[in-house]
Amino acid sequence: MIARWLVLAVRGLSPGGSLFSLRGLIGLGILAVVSVLLVLSYAGLGAILQSGRERRERPQGEDRYRGMIEDTSDIIHIVSPEGKFLYVNRAWHNTFGYSDDELANLTQMDLLHPDERAKAQRQIGVLMNEGGVIQIETRFVTKSGKTIWVEGNSTCEVARAEGLTGRGIFRSVTQPKVLSRRGIFHNVTERKQAEAERARLLAILEEAPDFIGTTTLDGKVMWINRAWRRLLNLEEKSDVSQMRTIDLYPEWVNQILAEAIPTVISAGMWKGEAALLGPNGREVPVSQTIAGHRDEGGNIAYLSTLCRDITESREAEEALREAHAQLNLVMQREKELARTDMLTGLANRRAFYEALQAERARAARYGRPMTLVYLDLDNFKRVNDTLGHAVGDELLACVADLLRRTLRVSDTVGRLGGDEFALLLPETTAQAADALLQKLGGVLMDTMRAKQWPVTFSMGAAAFLDNPASVEEMIRTADELMYSVKKSGKNRISVALMGGSSQESLKAAAATES
């Protein structure tokens, strides 16, 4: 077609015709149209060739990284410029609870907390107009109605399309076009809750009429509350980091405190009467408590103190204990975040061993029975090899949930690693443990059959009477019982009664019957 038009154009401009004749003008017009079509055809061919090259050059690119994206614990989504979901990873599904079919009718804005939507609209506008990367900290609402906090980054995927300008019909320009918005986030709900709880506690301590503060072990002031700052005639936002504890007390009190610090280090707390320095050197008599707060290594990380003015009243102890108890609860909660198995939410190995040590000491002191159970999943590797690690993770989380719901509130469940779990059953004899484990095995196998997971369970239970062995001996015994079940055919329960120097094998029976 283009060639035919080109012939017509040449004829129109042939020597026999005039440039300004009707025939010449028609020829010139045809020549212009043909030129435009040739340019567009060349551009289209170039785009096709470029697209083909890109497809050849990214063969395994998406496949190589898609697995990593799916397995990460980060929450990842890709949405269209209008906010429609184009892709979410497994962590996103697990966090929000929506299926792909449900997401087809939702937008990102639908899932945002109502109080976050106006801010999100502004951020999206900046991102769409200016590009780059923006930091996000916001709240979403999950399918179950739970509000979660996330933080992370959001970027735009931009394509540049070739187009024509209005100045010179053969001149091309590159126009940016936003294809999608990408976000990668961390679920920081627990951290935000801990921060909010700490902020509430600090607000209470800040407004308390008592004099409250924290210092380093070598006497550097870290923080004092508003009541103490007013006592010293300090501004609201005064920097107290250059002050030392000797600046806060009369000389005679510093001598008492120098003798009190060793008590804090050894016993964790010191109580007594002292005095604070007020304006113009005035002494304010106080009842004082100093508490030592330890790090995970057991060393004193910092000291906290609460002083109550006893000029008119000496009733400070109850409020003092409550303040320190609340502070310790916040610190304990932060420690527990490092004592939990991330996949199952159960106690990790360290936390379980600590619970076992405490229960062993209690049972030995009061002469009470207890049972330690080791539970291992049979054929779990086959699940990972044939169904994939995502299904394997789902199976482990399901088993953990069944253990939590089936066992008693007083029992402790831990994941020691891989597909191995441990159960601590206080006040449980061998007979009671056998009955409980038979029930547990039935619940577990019913679920495995319902989900068509080719997994069974081998359990070894060591029941200890009034004189439990050492923790190491208890663990070794339960572990050996479990492995003896595996060697004898798997999918069984072995309960051994441990007492004094004797060991009686109570039962070795199939965990469940089909």
Coordinates of C-alpha atoms in Angstrom, one line a residue:
M1 CA 0.0 0.0 0.0
I2 CA 2.8 2.4 0.9
A3 CA 4.7 1.6 -2.3
R4 CA 1.6 2.3 -4.4
W5 CA 1.1 5.7 -2.7
L6 CA 4.8 6.4 -3.4
V7 CA 4.3 5.8 -7.1
L8 CA 1.3 8.1 -7.2
A9 CA 3.3 10.8 -5.5
V10 CA 6.2 10.5 -8.0
R11 CA 3.8 10.7 -10.9
G12 CA 2.2 13.8 -9.4
L13 CA 5.6 15.4 -9.3
S14 CA 6.8 14.2 -12.6
P15 CA 8.2 16.8 -15.2
G16 CA 4.9 16.7 -17.0
G17 CA 3.0 18.2 -14.0
S18 CA 3.4 21.5 -12.3
L19 CA 4.2 21.8 -8.6
F20 CA 1.3 24.0 -8.1
S21 CA -1.1 22.1 -10.3
L22 CA -3.8 20.0 -8.7
R23 CA -1.9 16.9 -9.7
G24 CA 1.3 18.3 -8.1
L25 CA -0.3 19.2 -4.8
I26 CA -1.9 15.8 -4.6
G27 CA 1.5 14.2 -5.2
L28 CA 3.2 16.3 -2.5
G29 CA 0.5 15.4 0.0
I30 CA 0.9 11.7 -0.7
L31 CA 4.6 12.0 -0.3
A32 CA 4.2 13.6 3.2
V33 CA 1.8 10.9 4.3
V34 CA 4.1 8.1 3.1
S35 CA 7.0 9.7 5.0
V36 CA 5.0 9.8 8.3
L37 CA 3.9 6.1 7.8
L38 CA 7.5 5.1 7.3
V39 CA 8.7 6.8 10.5
L40 CA 5.9 5.2 12.5
S41 CA 6.6 1.8 11.0
Y42 CA 10.3 2.1 11.9
A43 CA 9.4 3.2 15.5
G44 CA 7.0 0.3 15.9
L45 CA 9.5 -2.2 14.5
G46 CA 12.1 -0.9 16.9
A47 CA 9.7 -1.3 19.8
I48 CA 8.9 -4.8 18.8
L49 CA 12.6 -5.7 18.5
Q50 CA 13.4 -4.0 21.8
S51 CA 10.5 -5.9 23.5
G52 CA 11.8 -9.2 22.1
R53 CA 15.3 -8.4 23.3
E54 CA 13.9 -7.6 26.8
R55 CA 12.0 -10.9 26.9
R56 CA 15.1 -12.8 25.9
E57 CA 17.3 -10.9 28.4
R58 CA 15.2 -11.5 31.4
P59 CA 14.5 -15.2 31.0
Q60 CA 15.0 -16.4 34.5
G61 CA 15.0 -12.9 36.1
E62 CA 11.4 -13.1 37.5
D63 CA 11.6 -16.8 38.2
R64 CA 14.9 -16.4 40.0
Y65 CA 13.7 -13.7 42.4
R66 CA 10.0 -14.5 42.7
G67 CA 10.8 -17.4 45.0
M68 CA 12.8 -15.0 47.2
I69 CA 10.0 -12.5 47.3
E70 CA 7.4 -15.2 48.1
D71 CA 9.5 -16.6 51.0
T72 CA 10.5 -13.3 52.6
S73 CA 8.7 -12.2 55.8
D74 CA 8.4 -8.7 54.4
I75 CA 5.0 -7.6 53.2
I76 CA 5.2 -6.8 49.5
H77 CA 2.5 -5.5 47.1
I78 CA 2.2 -4.0 43.7
V79 CA -0.8 -1.8 42.8
S80 CA -1.9 0.1 39.7
P81 CA -1.8 3.9 39.7
E82 CA -5.5 3.7 40.7
G83 CA -4.7 1.5 43.7
K84 CA -5.9 -1.9 42.3
F85 CA -3.9 -4.8 43.5
L86 CA -1.7 -6.4 40.8
Y87 CA 0.4 -8.6 43.0
V88 CA 0.8 -9.5 46.7
N89 CA 3.3 -12.0 48.2
R90 CA 2.6 -14.8 50.7
A91 CA 3.5 -12.7 53.8
W92 CA 0.9 -10.1 52.6
H93 CA -1.8 -12.8 52.3
N94 CA -0.9 -14.2 55.8
T95 CA -1.0 -10.7 57.4
F96 CA -4.2 -9.4 55.8
G97 CA -6.1 -12.6 55.3
Y98 CA -7.6 -11.8 51.9
S99 CA -7.6 -14.2 48.9
D100 CA -6.7 -13.1 45.4
D101 CA -10.4 -13.2 44.4
E102 CA -11.4 -10.9 47.2
L103 CA -8.6 -8.5 46.3
A104 CA -10.0 -8.1 42.8
N105 CA -12.8 -5.9 44.3
L106 CA -10.6 -3.9 46.7
T107 CA -8.1 -1.1 46.4
Q108 CA -5.2 -0.2 48.6
M109 CA -7.2 2.8 50.0
D110 CA -10.0 0.4 51.1
L111 CA -7.6 -1.4 53.5
L112 CA -6.0 1.8 55.0
H113 CA -7.2 2.9 58.4
P114 CA -9.7 5.7 57.9
D115 CA -7.4 8.1 59.8
E116 CA -4.5 7.4 57.5
R117 CA -6.2 7.9 54.1
A118 CA -5.8 11.7 53.8
K119 CA -2.1 11.4 54.5
A120 CA -1.8 8.5 52.1
Q121 CA -3.4 10.5 49.3
R122 CA -0.9 13.3 49.8
Q123 CA 2.1 10.8 49.8
I124 CA 0.8 9.1 46.7
G125 CA 0.4 12.4 44.9
V126 CA 4.1 13.3 45.7
L127 CA 5.2 9.8 44.6
M128 CA 3.3 9.9 41.3
N129 CA 4.5 13.4 40.5
E130 CA 8.0 13.4 41.7
G131 CA 9.0 9.8 41.7
G132 CA 11.9 8.5 43.9
V133 CA 11.4 6.6 47.1
I134 CA 9.2 7.7 50.1
Q135 CA 9.3 6.3 53.6
I136 CA 6.0 5.0 54.8
E137 CA 4.7 4.4 58.3
T138 CA 0.9 3.8 58.4
R139 CA -1.9 1.7 59.6
F140 CA -4.0 -0.9 57.7
V141 CA -7.1 -2.9 58.7
T142 CA -7.0 -6.6 58.0
K143 CA -9.9 -8.8 56.9
S144 CA -10.6 -9.7 60.6
G145 CA -10.8 -6.1 61.5
K146 CA -7.5 -5.9 63.3
T147 CA -5.5 -2.7 63.0
I148 CA -1.8 -3.3 62.1
W149 CA 1.1 -0.9 61.8
V150 CA 3.6 -1.2 59.0
E151 CA 6.7 0.7 57.9
G152 CA 8.7 0.6 54.7
N153 CA 9.3 2.1 51.3
S154 CA 7.1 2.9 48.3
T155 CA 8.3 3.5 44.7
C156 CA 6.8 3.9 41.3
E157 CA 7.5 1.7 38.2
V158 CA 7.7 4.1 35.3
A159 CA 7.7 3.3 31.6
R160 CA 8.9 5.8 29.0
A161 CA 6.8 5.7 25.8
E162 CA 7.9 7.2 22.5
G163 CA 5.6 9.9 21.2
L164 CA 5.5 12.9 18.7
T165 CA 5.8 16.5 19.7
G166 CA 3.8 19.3 18.2
R167 CA 6.9 21.0 16.9
G168 CA 8.2 19.1 13.8
I169 CA 6.3 16.0 12.9
F170 CA 9.4 13.9 12.7
R171 CA 10.7 14.8 16.2
S172 CA 10.2 12.2 19.0
V173 CA 10.2 12.7 22.7
T174 CA 10.1 10.4 25.8
Q175 CA 7.1 10.8 28.0
P176 CA 7.1 9.1 31.5
K177 CA 4.1 6.9 32.4
V178 CA 3.5 5.4 35.8
L179 CA 2.7 1.7 35.4
S180 CA 2.5 0.7 39.1
R181 CA 3.3 1.6 42.7
R182 CA 5.4 -0.9 44.7
G183 CA 5.6 -1.2 48.4
I184 CA 7.7 -3.3 50.8
F185 CA 6.9 -3.1 54.4
H186 CA 7.6 -4.7 57.8
N187 CA 4.8 -5.5 60.3
V188 CA 5.8 -3.3 63.3
T189 CA 2.5 -3.7 65.3
E190 CA 4.1 -5.3 68.3
R191 CA 6.9 -2.7 68.4
K192 CA 4.4 0.2 68.1
Q193 CA 2.3 -1.3 70.9
A194 CA 5.4 -1.7 73.1
E195 CA 6.3 1.9 72.3
A196 CA 2.8 3.2 73.1
E197 CA 2.8 1.3 76.3
R198 CA 6.2 2.7 77.3
A199 CA 5.0 6.2 76.3
R200 CA 2.0 5.8 78.5
L201 CA 4.1 4.6 81.4
L202 CA 6.6 7.5 80.9
A203 CA 3.7 9.9 80.8
I204 CA 2.5 8.6 84.1
L205 CA 6.0 8.8 85.6
E206 CA 6.4 12.3 84.2
E207 CA 3.3 13.6 85.8
A208 CA 3.8 11.8 89.1
P209 CA 4.3 14.0 92.2
D210 CA 7.2 11.8 93.3
F211 CA 10.8 12.4 92.2
I212 CA 11.6 9.7 89.7
G213 CA 14.8 9.3 87.6
T214 CA 17.3 7.0 85.9
T215 CA 21.1 7.0 86.1
T216 CA 24.0 4.9 84.9
L217 CA 25.8 2.7 87.3
D218 CA 28.7 5.1 87.5
G219 CA 26.5 8.1 88.5
K220 CA 25.6 9.9 85.3
V221 CA 22.0 11.2 85.2
M222 CA 20.0 9.8 82.3
W223 CA 16.5 11.3 83.0
I224 CA 14.5 12.9 85.8
N225 CA 10.8 13.7 85.7
R226 CA 9.0 17.0 85.9
A227 CA 8.7 17.1 89.7
W228 CA 12.4 16.6 90.1
R229 CA 13.2 19.3 87.4
R230 CA 10.9 21.7 89.2
L231 CA 12.7 21.0 92.5
L232 CA 16.0 22.0 90.8
N233 CA 14.4 25.0 89.1
L234 CA 15.2 23.6 85.6
E235 CA 13.5 24.4 82.4
E236 CA 11.0 22.0 81.0
K237 CA 13.4 20.7 78.3
S238 CA 16.6 21.1 80.1
D239 CA 19.5 18.8 79.2
V240 CA 20.3 16.8 82.3
S241 CA 22.8 14.4 80.6
Q242 CA 25.8 16.4 82.0
M243 CA 24.6 16.1 85.6
R244 CA 25.8 13.5 88.1
T245 CA 24.0 12.0 91.0
I246 CA 26.3 13.8 93.5
D247 CA 24.6 17.0 92.2
L248 CA 21.2 15.8 93.4
Y249 CA 22.0 14.9 97.1
P250 CA 23.6 16.4 100.2
E251 CA 27.1 15.1 100.9
W252 CA 25.9 12.9 103.8
V253 CA 23.4 11.2 101.5
N254 CA 26.0 10.5 98.8
Q255 CA 28.0 8.6 101.5
I256 CA 24.9 6.5 102.2
L257 CA 24.3 5.9 98.5
A258 CA 27.9 4.8 97.9
E259 CA 27.2 2.0 100.4
A260 CA 23.8 1.3 98.9
I261 CA 25.0 0.6 95.3
P262 CA 26.7 -2.7 96.1
T263 CA 23.4 -3.8 97.7
V264 CA 21.6 -2.9 94.4
I265 CA 24.2 -4.9 92.4
S266 CA 23.9 -8.0 94.5
A267 CA 20.2 -7.9 95.6
G268 CA 18.7 -5.8 92.8
M269 CA 17.1 -3.2 95.1
W270 CA 17.8 -0.9 98.0
K271 CA 15.3 1.0 100.2
G272 CA 16.0 3.7 102.8
E273 CA 15.6 7.3 103.8
A274 CA 17.6 10.1 102.2
A275 CA 17.3 13.7 101.2
L276 CA 17.3 15.6 98.0
L277 CA 18.9 19.0 97.4
G278 CA 16.3 21.7 96.6
P279 CA 16.6 25.4 95.8
N280 CA 19.3 27.3 97.7
G281 CA 20.6 24.0 99.1
R282 CA 17.4 23.2 101.0
E283 CA 17.2 19.6 101.9
V284 CA 14.0 17.7 101.2
P285 CA 13.6 14.5 103.2
V286 CA 12.5 11.5 101.1
S287 CA 12.0 7.8 101.3
Q288 CA 13.9 6.3 98.4
T289 CA 14.1 3.1 96.5
I290 CA 16.8 2.3 94.0
A291 CA 16.4 -0.6 91.6
G292 CA 18.9 -2.2 89.3
H293 CA 17.8 -3.2 85.8
R294 CA 19.8 -6.0 84.1
D295 CA 20.6 -6.6 80.5
E296 CA 20.3 -10.1 78.9
G297 CA 23.8 -10.9 80.1
G298 CA 22.8 -10.4 83.8
N299 CA 24.8 -7.1 84.2
I300 CA 23.3 -3.9 85.6
A301 CA 22.4 -1.8 82.6
Y302 CA 21.0 1.2 84.5
L303 CA 19.5 2.2 87.9
S304 CA 16.1 3.7 88.5
T305 CA 15.0 5.6 91.6
L306 CA 11.8 6.8 93.1
C307 CA 11.9 9.4 96.0
R308 CA 8.8 10.5 97.9
D309 CA 8.7 13.6 99.9
I310 CA 8.2 12.5 103.5
T311 CA 8.0 16.0 105.0
E312 CA 4.3 15.4 105.4
S313 CA 3.9 11.7 104.6
R314 CA 6.1 8.6 104.5
E315 CA 3.6 6.4 102.6
A316 CA 5.7 5.8 99.5
E317 CA 6.3 2.0 99.3
E318 CA 3.2 0.8 97.6
A319 CA 3.3 3.4 94.8
L320 CA 7.0 2.8 94.5
R321 CA 6.5 -1.0 94.0
E322 CA 3.8 -0.3 91.4
A323 CA 5.9 2.1 89.4
H324 CA 8.8 -0.4 89.3
A325 CA 6.5 -3.3 88.5
Q326 CA 5.1 -1.5 85.5
L327 CA 8.5 -0.6 84.3
N328 CA 9.7 -4.2 84.7
L329 CA 6.6 -5.4 82.8
V330 CA 7.4 -3.2 79.8
M331 CA 11.0 -4.4 79.9
Q332 CA 9.9 -8.0 80.2
R333 CA 7.6 -7.6 77.2
E334 CA 10.4 -6.4 75.0
K335 CA 12.6 -9.3 76.1
E336 CA 9.8 -11.8 75.2
L337 CA 9.9 -10.6 71.6
A338 CA 13.3 -12.3 71.4
R339 CA 12.0 -15.5 73.2
T340 CA 9.4 -16.5 70.7
D341 CA 9.6 -18.7 67.6
M342 CA 8.7 -16.4 64.7
L343 CA 7.0 -19.1 62.5
T344 CA 4.7 -20.7 65.1
G345 CA 4.5 -18.2 68.0
L346 CA 5.6 -20.8 70.4
A347 CA 8.4 -20.5 73.0
N348 CA 11.8 -20.9 71.3
R349 CA 14.5 -23.3 72.7
R350 CA 15.9 -20.7 75.1
A351 CA 12.5 -19.8 76.6
F352 CA 11.4 -23.5 76.8
Y353 CA 14.6 -24.5 78.7
E354 CA 14.1 -21.6 81.2
A355 CA 10.5 -22.8 81.8
L356 CA 11.7 -26.4 82.2
Q357 CA 14.4 -25.3 84.7
A358 CA 11.9 -23.4 86.8
E359 CA 9.3 -26.2 86.8
R360 CA 12.0 -28.8 87.7
A361 CA 13.0 -26.7 90.7
R362 CA 9.4 -26.3 91.8
A363 CA 8.6 -30.0 91.4
A364 CA 11.7 -30.9 93.4
R365 CA 10.9 -28.5 96.2
Y366 CA 7.3 -29.6 96.7
G367 CA 7.7 -33.2 95.6
R368 CA 5.2 -32.9 92.7
P369 CA 5.1 -35.0 89.5
M370 CA 5.9 -33.6 86.0
T371 CA 6.2 -34.9 82.5
L372 CA 8.5 -33.9 79.6
V373 CA 7.4 -34.8 76.1
Y374 CA 9.5 -34.7 72.9
L375 CA 7.3 -34.8 69.7
D376 CA 8.7 -35.2 66.2
L377 CA 6.9 -35.1 62.8
D378 CA 7.4 -38.3 60.8
N379 CA 8.0 -37.8 57.0
F380 CA 8.1 -34.0 57.2
K381 CA 10.9 -33.8 54.7
R382 CA 8.7 -35.4 52.2
V383 CA 6.2 -32.6 52.6
N384 CA 8.9 -30.0 51.9
D385 CA 10.3 -31.9 48.9
T386 CA 7.0 -32.7 47.2
L387 CA 4.6 -29.9 48.3
G388 CA 7.1 -27.1 48.9
H389 CA 8.4 -25.2 51.9
A390 CA 5.4 -22.9 52.0
V391 CA 3.1 -25.9 52.7
G392 CA 5.7 -27.2 55.2
D393 CA 5.6 -23.8 57.1
E394 CA 1.8 -24.0 57.0
L395 CA 1.9 -27.5 58.5
L396 CA 4.2 -26.5 61.3
A397 CA 2.1 -23.5 62.2
C398 CA -1.0 -25.7 62.1
V399 CA 0.6 -28.3 64.5
A400 CA 1.6 -25.5 66.9
D401 CA -1.9 -24.1 66.9
L402 CA -3.4 -27.6 67.6
L403 CA -0.9 -28.1 70.5
R404 CA -1.8 -24.8 72.0
R405 CA -5.6 -25.4 71.8
T406 CA -5.4 -29.0 73.0
L407 CA -3.1 -28.7 76.0
R408 CA -3.8 -27.0 79.3
V409 CA -3.2 -23.4 80.1
S410 CA -0.6 -24.5 82.7
D411 CA 1.4 -26.5 80.0
T412 CA 4.3 -25.0 78.1
V413 CA 4.8 -25.8 74.4
G414 CA 8.1 -25.0 72.6
R415 CA 9.5 -25.5 69.1
L416 CA 13.1 -26.6 69.5
G417 CA 13.9 -26.4 65.8
G418 CA 12.9 -27.9 62.5
D419 CA 10.0 -30.3 63.0
E420 CA 10.8 -31.0 66.7
F421 CA 8.5 -29.8 69.5
A422 CA 8.6 -30.2 73.3
L423 CA 5.8 -30.2 75.8
L424 CA 6.2 -29.4 79.5
L425 CA 3.3 -30.9 81.6
P426 CA 3.4 -29.8 85.3
E427 CA 1.5 -31.8 87.9
T428 CA 1.1 -34.7 85.4
T429 CA 1.7 -38.4 86.2
A430 CA 2.6 -41.0 83.7
Q431 CA -1.0 -42.3 83.4
A432 CA -2.3 -38.7 83.0
A433 CA 0.3 -38.0 80.4
D434 CA -0.5 -41.1 78.4
A435 CA -4.2 -40.2 78.3
L436 CA -3.4 -36.6 77.3
L437 CA -1.0 -37.7 74.5
Q438 CA -3.5 -40.3 73.1
K439 CA -6.1 -37.5 72.8
L440 CA -3.5 -35.1 71.3
G441 CA -2.4 -37.7 68.8
G442 CA -6.0 -38.2 67.6
V443 CA -6.5 -34.5 67.2
L444 CA -3.3 -34.2 65.2
M445 CA -3.9 -37.1 62.9
D446 CA -7.5 -36.1 62.2
T447 CA -6.2 -32.8 60.9
M448 CA -3.4 -34.3 58.9
R449 CA -5.9 -36.7 57.2
A450 CA -8.3 -33.8 56.5
K451 CA -5.6 -31.8 54.9
Q452 CA -4.1 -34.8 53.1
W453 CA -0.6 -34.2 54.6
P454 CA 1.4 -37.4 54.7
V455 CA 2.7 -36.8 58.3
T456 CA 2.5 -38.8 61.5
F457 CA 3.9 -38.2 65.0
S458 CA 6.4 -39.9 67.2
M459 CA 6.3 -39.0 70.9
G460 CA 8.5 -39.8 73.8
A461 CA 7.3 -38.8 77.3
A462 CA 9.4 -39.0 80.5
A463 CA 7.2 -38.8 83.6
F464 CA 9.2 -37.8 86.7
L465 CA 8.1 -38.3 90.3
D466 CA 9.1 -36.4 93.5
N467 CA 12.8 -36.1 92.6
P468 CA 13.3 -35.0 89.0
A469 CA 16.8 -35.5 87.6
S470 CA 18.8 -32.6 86.2
V471 CA 17.4 -30.7 83.3
E472 CA 20.0 -32.2 81.0
E473 CA 19.1 -35.7 82.1
M474 CA 15.4 -35.0 81.6
I475 CA 15.9 -33.7 78.1
R476 CA 18.2 -36.7 77.2
T477 CA 15.6 -39.2 78.5
A478 CA 12.7 -37.7 76.6
D479 CA 14.8 -37.4 73.4
E480 CA 15.9 -41.0 73.6
L481 CA 12.3 -42.2 74.1
M482 CA 11.2 -40.3 71.1
Y483 CA 14.0 -41.7 68.9
S484 CA 13.2 -45.2 70.1
V485 CA 9.7 -44.7 68.8
K486 CA 11.1 -43.6 65.4
K487 CA 13.4 -46.7 65.2
S488 CA 10.5 -49.0 66.1
G489 CA 8.2 -47.9 63.3
K490 CA 7.2 -44.2 64.0
N491 CA 3.7 -42.9 64.7
R492 CA 3.7 -44.1 68.3
I493 CA 3.8 -42.9 71.8
S494 CA 6.3 -44.1 74.4
V495 CA 5.7 -43.1 78.1
A496 CA 8.4 -43.9 80.7
L497 CA 7.9 -43.5 84.4
M498 CA 11.1 -42.2 86.0
G499 CA 11.5 -42.5 89.8
G500 CA 14.6 -42.9 91.9
S501 CA 17.0 -45.3 90.2
S502 CA 14.2 -47.2 88.4
Q503 CA 12.7 -46.6 85.0
E504 CA 9.5 -48.3 84.0
S505 CA 8.2 -48.2 80.4
L506 CA 4.5 -47.6 80.9
K507 CA 3.3 -47.8 77.3
A508 CA 4.4 -47.8 73.7
A509 CA 1.3 -47.6 71.6
A510 CA 0.3 -46.3 68.2
A511 CA -0.4 -42.6 68.3
T512 CA -3.7 -43.0 66.5
E513 CA -5.5 -45.8 64.7
S514 CA -6.8 -45.3 61.2

